[in-house]
XYZ file of N, CA and C in Angstrom:
501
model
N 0.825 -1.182 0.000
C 0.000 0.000 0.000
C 0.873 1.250 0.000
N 1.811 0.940 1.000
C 2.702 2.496 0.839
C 3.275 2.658 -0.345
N 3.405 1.327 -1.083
C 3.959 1.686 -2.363
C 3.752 2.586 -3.441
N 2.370 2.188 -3.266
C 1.030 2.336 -4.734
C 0.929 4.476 -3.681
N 0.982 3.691 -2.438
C 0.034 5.634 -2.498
C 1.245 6.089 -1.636
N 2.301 5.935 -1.189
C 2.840 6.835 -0.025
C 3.442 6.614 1.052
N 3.753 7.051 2.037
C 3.623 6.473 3.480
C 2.726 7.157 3.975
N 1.784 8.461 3.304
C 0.856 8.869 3.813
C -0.133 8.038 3.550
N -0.548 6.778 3.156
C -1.303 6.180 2.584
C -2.525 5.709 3.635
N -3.813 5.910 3.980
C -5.009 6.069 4.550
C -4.476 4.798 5.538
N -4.068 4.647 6.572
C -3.842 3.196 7.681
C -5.363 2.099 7.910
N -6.353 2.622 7.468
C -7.950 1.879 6.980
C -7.552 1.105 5.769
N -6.651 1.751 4.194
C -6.671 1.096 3.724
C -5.780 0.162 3.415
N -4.392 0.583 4.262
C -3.522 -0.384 4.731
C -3.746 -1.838 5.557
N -4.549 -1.930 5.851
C -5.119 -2.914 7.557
C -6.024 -3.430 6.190
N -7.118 -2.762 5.611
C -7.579 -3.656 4.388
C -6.940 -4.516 3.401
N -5.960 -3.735 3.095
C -4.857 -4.382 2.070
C -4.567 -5.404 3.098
N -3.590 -5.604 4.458
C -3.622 -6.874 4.893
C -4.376 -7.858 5.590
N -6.067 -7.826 5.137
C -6.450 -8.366 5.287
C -6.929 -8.980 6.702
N -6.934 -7.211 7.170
C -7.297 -7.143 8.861
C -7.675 -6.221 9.304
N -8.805 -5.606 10.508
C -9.005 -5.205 10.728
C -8.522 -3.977 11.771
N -9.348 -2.516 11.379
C -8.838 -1.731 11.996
C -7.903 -1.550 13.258
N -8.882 -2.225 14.480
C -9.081 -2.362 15.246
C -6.909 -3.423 15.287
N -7.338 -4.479 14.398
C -6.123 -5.302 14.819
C -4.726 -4.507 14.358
N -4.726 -3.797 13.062
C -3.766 -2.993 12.933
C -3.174 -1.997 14.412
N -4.122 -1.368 15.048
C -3.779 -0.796 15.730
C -3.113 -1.206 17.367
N -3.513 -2.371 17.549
C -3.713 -3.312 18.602
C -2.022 -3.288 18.403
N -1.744 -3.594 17.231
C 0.266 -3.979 16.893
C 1.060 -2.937 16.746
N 0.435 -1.986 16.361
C 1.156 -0.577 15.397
C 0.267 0.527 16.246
N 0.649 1.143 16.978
C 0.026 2.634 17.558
C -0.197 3.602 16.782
N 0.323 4.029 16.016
C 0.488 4.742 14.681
C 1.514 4.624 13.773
N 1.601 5.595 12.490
C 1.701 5.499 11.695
C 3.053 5.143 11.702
N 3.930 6.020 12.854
C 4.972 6.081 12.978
C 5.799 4.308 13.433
N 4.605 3.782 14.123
C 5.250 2.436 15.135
C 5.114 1.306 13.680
N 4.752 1.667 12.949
C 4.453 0.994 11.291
C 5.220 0.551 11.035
N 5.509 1.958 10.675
C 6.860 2.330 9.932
C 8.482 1.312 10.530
N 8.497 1.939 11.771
C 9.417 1.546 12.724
C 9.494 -0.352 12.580
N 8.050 -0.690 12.727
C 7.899 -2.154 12.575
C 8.771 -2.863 11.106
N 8.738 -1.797 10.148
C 8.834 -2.154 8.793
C 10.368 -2.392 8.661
N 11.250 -1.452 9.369
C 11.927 -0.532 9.614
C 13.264 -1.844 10.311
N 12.317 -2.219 11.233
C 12.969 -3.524 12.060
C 12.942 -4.594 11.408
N 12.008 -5.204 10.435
C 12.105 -5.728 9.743
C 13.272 -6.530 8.290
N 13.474 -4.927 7.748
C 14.310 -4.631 7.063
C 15.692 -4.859 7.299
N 15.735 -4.807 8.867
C 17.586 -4.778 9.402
C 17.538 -5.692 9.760
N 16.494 -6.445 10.194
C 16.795 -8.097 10.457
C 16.660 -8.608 9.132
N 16.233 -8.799 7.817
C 16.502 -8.899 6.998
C 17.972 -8.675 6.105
N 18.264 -7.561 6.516
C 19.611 -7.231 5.864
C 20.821 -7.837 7.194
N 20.650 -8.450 8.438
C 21.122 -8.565 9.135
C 21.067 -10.124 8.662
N 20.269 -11.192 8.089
C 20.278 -12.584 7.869
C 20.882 -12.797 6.381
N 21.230 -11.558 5.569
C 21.576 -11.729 4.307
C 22.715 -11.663 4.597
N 23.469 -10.538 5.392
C 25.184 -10.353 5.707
C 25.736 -11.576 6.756
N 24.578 -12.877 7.339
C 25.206 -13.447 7.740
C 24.979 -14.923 7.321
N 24.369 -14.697 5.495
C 24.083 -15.922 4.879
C 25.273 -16.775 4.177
N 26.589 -15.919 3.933
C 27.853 -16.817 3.693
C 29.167 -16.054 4.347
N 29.180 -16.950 5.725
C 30.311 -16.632 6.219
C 31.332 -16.713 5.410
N 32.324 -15.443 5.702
C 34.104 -15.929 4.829
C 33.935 -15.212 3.504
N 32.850 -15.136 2.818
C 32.742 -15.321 1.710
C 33.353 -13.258 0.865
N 34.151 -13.674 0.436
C 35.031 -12.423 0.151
C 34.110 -11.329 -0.420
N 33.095 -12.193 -1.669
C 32.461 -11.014 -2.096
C 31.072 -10.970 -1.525
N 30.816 -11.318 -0.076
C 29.296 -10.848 0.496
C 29.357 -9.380 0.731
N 30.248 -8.646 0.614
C 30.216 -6.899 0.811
C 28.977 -6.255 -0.814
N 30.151 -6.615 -1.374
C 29.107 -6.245 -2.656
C 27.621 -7.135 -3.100
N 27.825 -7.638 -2.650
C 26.496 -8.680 -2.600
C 25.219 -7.961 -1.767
N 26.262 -7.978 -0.625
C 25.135 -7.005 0.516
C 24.316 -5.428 0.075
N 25.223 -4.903 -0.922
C 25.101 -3.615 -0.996
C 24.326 -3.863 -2.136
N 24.132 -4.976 -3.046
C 23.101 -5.187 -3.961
C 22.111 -5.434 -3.489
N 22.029 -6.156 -2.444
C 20.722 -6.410 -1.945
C 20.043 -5.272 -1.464
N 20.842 -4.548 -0.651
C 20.709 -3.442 0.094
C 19.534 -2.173 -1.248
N 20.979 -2.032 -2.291
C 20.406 -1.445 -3.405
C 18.756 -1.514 -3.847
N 18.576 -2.783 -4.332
C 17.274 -2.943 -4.623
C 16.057 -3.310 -3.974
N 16.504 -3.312 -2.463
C 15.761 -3.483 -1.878
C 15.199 -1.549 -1.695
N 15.881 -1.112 -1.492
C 15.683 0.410 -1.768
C 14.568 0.808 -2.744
N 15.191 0.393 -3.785
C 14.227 1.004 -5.191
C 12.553 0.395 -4.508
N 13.151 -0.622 -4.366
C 11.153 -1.828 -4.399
C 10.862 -0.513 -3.233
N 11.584 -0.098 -2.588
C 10.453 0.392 -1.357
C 10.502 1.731 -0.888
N 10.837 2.557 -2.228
C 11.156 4.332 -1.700
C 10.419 4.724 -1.152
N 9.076 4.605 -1.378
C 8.366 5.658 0.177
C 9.414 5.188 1.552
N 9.271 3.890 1.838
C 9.682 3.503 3.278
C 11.380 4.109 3.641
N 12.020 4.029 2.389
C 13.117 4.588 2.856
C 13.362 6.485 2.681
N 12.221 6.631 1.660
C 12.524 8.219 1.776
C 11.603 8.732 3.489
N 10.781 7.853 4.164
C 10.137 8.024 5.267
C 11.594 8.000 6.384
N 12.399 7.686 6.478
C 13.612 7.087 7.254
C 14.534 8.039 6.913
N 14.697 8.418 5.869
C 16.254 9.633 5.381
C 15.539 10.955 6.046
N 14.133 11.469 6.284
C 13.477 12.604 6.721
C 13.505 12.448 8.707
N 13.586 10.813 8.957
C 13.162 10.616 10.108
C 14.341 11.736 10.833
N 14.623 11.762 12.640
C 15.026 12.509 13.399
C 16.292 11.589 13.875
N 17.358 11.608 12.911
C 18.833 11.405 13.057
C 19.329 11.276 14.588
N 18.656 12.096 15.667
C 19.348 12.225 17.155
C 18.153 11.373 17.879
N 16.791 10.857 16.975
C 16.439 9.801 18.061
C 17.112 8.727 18.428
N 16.742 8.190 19.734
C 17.330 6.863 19.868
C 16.913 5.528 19.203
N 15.724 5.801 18.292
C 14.879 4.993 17.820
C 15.648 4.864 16.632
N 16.385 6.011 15.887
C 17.206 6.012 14.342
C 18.825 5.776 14.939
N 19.066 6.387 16.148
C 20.207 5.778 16.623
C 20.761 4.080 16.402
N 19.915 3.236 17.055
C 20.338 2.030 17.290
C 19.556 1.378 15.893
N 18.685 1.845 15.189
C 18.947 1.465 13.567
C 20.113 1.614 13.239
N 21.182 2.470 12.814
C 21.945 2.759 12.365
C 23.115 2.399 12.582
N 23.211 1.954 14.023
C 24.143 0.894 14.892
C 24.158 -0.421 14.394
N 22.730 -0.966 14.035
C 22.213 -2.149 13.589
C 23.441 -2.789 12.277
N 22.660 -1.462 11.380
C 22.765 -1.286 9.941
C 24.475 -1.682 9.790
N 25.138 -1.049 10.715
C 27.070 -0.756 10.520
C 27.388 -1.929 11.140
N 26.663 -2.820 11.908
C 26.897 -3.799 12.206
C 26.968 -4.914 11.885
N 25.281 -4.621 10.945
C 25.226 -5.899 9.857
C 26.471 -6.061 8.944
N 27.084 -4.772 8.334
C 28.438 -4.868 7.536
C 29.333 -5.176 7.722
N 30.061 -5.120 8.922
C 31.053 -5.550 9.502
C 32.082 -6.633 9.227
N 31.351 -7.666 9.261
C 32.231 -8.618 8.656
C 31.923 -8.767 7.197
N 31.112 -8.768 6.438
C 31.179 -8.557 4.938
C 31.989 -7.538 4.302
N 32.375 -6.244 5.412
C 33.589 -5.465 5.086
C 34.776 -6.274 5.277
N 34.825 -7.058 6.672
C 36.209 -7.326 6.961
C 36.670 -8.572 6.122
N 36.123 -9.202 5.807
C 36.125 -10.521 4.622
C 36.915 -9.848 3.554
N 35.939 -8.864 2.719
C 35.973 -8.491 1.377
C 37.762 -6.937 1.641
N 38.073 -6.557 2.582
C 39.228 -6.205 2.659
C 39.891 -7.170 2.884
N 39.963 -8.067 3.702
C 41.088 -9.290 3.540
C 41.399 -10.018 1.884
N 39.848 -10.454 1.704
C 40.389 -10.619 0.140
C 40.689 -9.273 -1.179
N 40.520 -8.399 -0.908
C 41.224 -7.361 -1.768
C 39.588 -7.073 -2.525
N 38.625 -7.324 -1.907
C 37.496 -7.254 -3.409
C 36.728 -5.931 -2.728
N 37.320 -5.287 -2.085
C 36.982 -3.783 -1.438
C 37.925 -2.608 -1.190
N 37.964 -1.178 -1.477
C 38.740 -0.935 -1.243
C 40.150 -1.188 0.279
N 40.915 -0.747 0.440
C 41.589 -0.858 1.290
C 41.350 -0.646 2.695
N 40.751 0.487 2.527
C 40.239 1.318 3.553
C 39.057 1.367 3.900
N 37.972 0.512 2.982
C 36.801 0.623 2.983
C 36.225 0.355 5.062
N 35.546 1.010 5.191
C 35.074 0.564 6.585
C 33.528 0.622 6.356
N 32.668 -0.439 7.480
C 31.489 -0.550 8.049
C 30.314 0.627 7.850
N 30.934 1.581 8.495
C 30.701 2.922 8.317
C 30.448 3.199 6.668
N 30.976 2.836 5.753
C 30.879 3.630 4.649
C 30.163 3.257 3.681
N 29.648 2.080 4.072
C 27.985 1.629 3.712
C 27.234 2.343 4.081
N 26.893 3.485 4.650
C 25.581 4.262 5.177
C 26.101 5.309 4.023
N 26.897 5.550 3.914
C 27.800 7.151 2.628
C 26.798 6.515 1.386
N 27.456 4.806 1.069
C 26.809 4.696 0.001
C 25.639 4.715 -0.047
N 24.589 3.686 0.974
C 23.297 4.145 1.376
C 22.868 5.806 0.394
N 23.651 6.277 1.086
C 23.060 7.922 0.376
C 22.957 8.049 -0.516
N 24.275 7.774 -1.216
C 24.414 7.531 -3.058
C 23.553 7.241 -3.892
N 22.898 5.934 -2.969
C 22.047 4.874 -3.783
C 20.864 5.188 -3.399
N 20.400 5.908 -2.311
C 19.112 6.813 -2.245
C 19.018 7.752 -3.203
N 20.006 8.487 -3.640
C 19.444 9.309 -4.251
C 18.975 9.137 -5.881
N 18.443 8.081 -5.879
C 17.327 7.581 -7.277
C 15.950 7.408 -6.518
N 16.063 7.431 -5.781
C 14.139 7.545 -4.750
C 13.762 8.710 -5.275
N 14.366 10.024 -5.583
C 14.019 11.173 -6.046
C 13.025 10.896 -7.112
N 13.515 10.405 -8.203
C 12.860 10.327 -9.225
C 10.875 9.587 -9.103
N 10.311 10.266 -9.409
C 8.926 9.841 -9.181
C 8.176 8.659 -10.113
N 9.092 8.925 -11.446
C 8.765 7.843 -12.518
C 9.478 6.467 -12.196
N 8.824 5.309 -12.160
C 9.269 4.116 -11.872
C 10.862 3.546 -12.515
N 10.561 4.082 -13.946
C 11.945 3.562 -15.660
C 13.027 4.415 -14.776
N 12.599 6.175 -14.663
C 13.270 6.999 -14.195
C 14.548 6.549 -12.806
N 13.369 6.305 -12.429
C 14.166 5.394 -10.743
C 15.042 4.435 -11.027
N 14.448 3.579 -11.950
C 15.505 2.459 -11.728
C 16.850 3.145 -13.021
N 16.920 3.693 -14.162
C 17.846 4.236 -14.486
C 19.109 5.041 -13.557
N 18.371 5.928 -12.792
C 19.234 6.616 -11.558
C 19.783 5.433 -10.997
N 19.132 4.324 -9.703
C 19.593 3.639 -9.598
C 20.708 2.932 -9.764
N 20.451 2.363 -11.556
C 21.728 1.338 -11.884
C 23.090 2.754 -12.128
N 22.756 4.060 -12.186
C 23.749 4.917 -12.409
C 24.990 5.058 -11.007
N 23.836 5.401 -9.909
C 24.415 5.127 -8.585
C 24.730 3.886 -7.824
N 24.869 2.846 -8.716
C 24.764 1.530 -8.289
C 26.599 1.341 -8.817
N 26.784 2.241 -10.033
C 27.717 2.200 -11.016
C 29.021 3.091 -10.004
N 28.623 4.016 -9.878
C 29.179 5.138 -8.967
C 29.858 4.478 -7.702
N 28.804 3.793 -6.884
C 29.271 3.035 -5.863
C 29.966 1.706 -5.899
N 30.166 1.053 -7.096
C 31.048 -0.030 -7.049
C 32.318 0.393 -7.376
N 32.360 1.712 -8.334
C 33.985 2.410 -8.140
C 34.416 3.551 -6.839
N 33.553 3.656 -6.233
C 33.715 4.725 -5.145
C 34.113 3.672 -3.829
N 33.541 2.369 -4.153
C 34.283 1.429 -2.984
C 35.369 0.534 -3.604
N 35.480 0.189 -4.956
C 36.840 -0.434 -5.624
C 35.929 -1.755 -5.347
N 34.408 -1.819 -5.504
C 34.220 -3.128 -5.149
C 34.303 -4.546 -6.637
N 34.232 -5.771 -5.984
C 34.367 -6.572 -7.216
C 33.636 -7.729 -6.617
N 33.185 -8.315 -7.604
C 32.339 -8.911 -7.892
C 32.359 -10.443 -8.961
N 32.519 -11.733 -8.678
C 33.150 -12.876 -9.876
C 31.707 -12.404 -10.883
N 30.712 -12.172 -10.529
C 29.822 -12.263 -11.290
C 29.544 -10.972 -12.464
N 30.427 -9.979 -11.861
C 30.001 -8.487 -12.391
C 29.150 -7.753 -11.627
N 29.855 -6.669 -12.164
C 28.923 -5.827 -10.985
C 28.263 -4.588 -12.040
């Protein structure tokens, strides 16, 4: 639903779309905001079971940041809802802790084997994060994903990353 209309998207016709009632949406989610947040948690345990789906494995950095990538595009309201959120809550705090954490060893792998820059650190997955946000701008779907594969392009030479498959 947030897709099709927003993250402003009516929470009646969200709870319809999943096939539940008002009443139960709210029972889980307080508002719009605890949704979000739910979605939010979701996402980093998600990206937290992908960075720890092949230990060792030299090129899970760039792997991660693909996943990372398109998981973006599928869901720009939710992440342009998160780049606006309040940076000094503690609620975007320990996301963001999450997030540098999930990388960690898919950085430290992919610098041991040389398939990242040298220097690349944990941390500099959230830089690219930005990079690769900024194709959410675009409102046209073709539009988006063009930006996208542009900043997708940008960020595999801005980290020296590599890839057996291509990147």
């Amino acid at each position: 639903m947030f897709l099709e209309s927003g993250v402003n998207a009516p929470l009646d016709a969200v709870a319809q779309r999943a096939g539940i009632g008002r009443a139960t949406l709210f029972r889980h989610f307080a508002d719009r905001h605890a949704l979000i947040a739910g979605l939010l948690q979701r996402t980093l345990a998600t990206l937290e079971t992908e960075a720890a789906s092949a230990p060792g494995d030299p090129y899970a950095l760039v792997r991660l940041l693909r996943f990372l990538a398109q998981h973006m595009v599928a869901r720009a309201p939710l992440a342009e809802y998160w780049q606006a959120f309040d940076h000094d809550s503690a609620e975007f705090q320990l996301a963001q802790r999450r997030f540098v954490a999930a990388f960690a060893q898919p950085v430290a792998w992919a610098r041991a084997a040389g398939t990242c820059r040298a220097d690349f650190q944990a941390e500099d997955a959230l830089l690219l994060t930005a990079l690769l946000g900024g194709a959410l701008y675009a409102r046209d779907p073709e539009r988006r994903r063009q930006l996208a594969a542009r900043a997708w392009q940008l960020a595999v030479e801005a980290g020296q990353l590599r890839d057996p498959g291509g990147t």
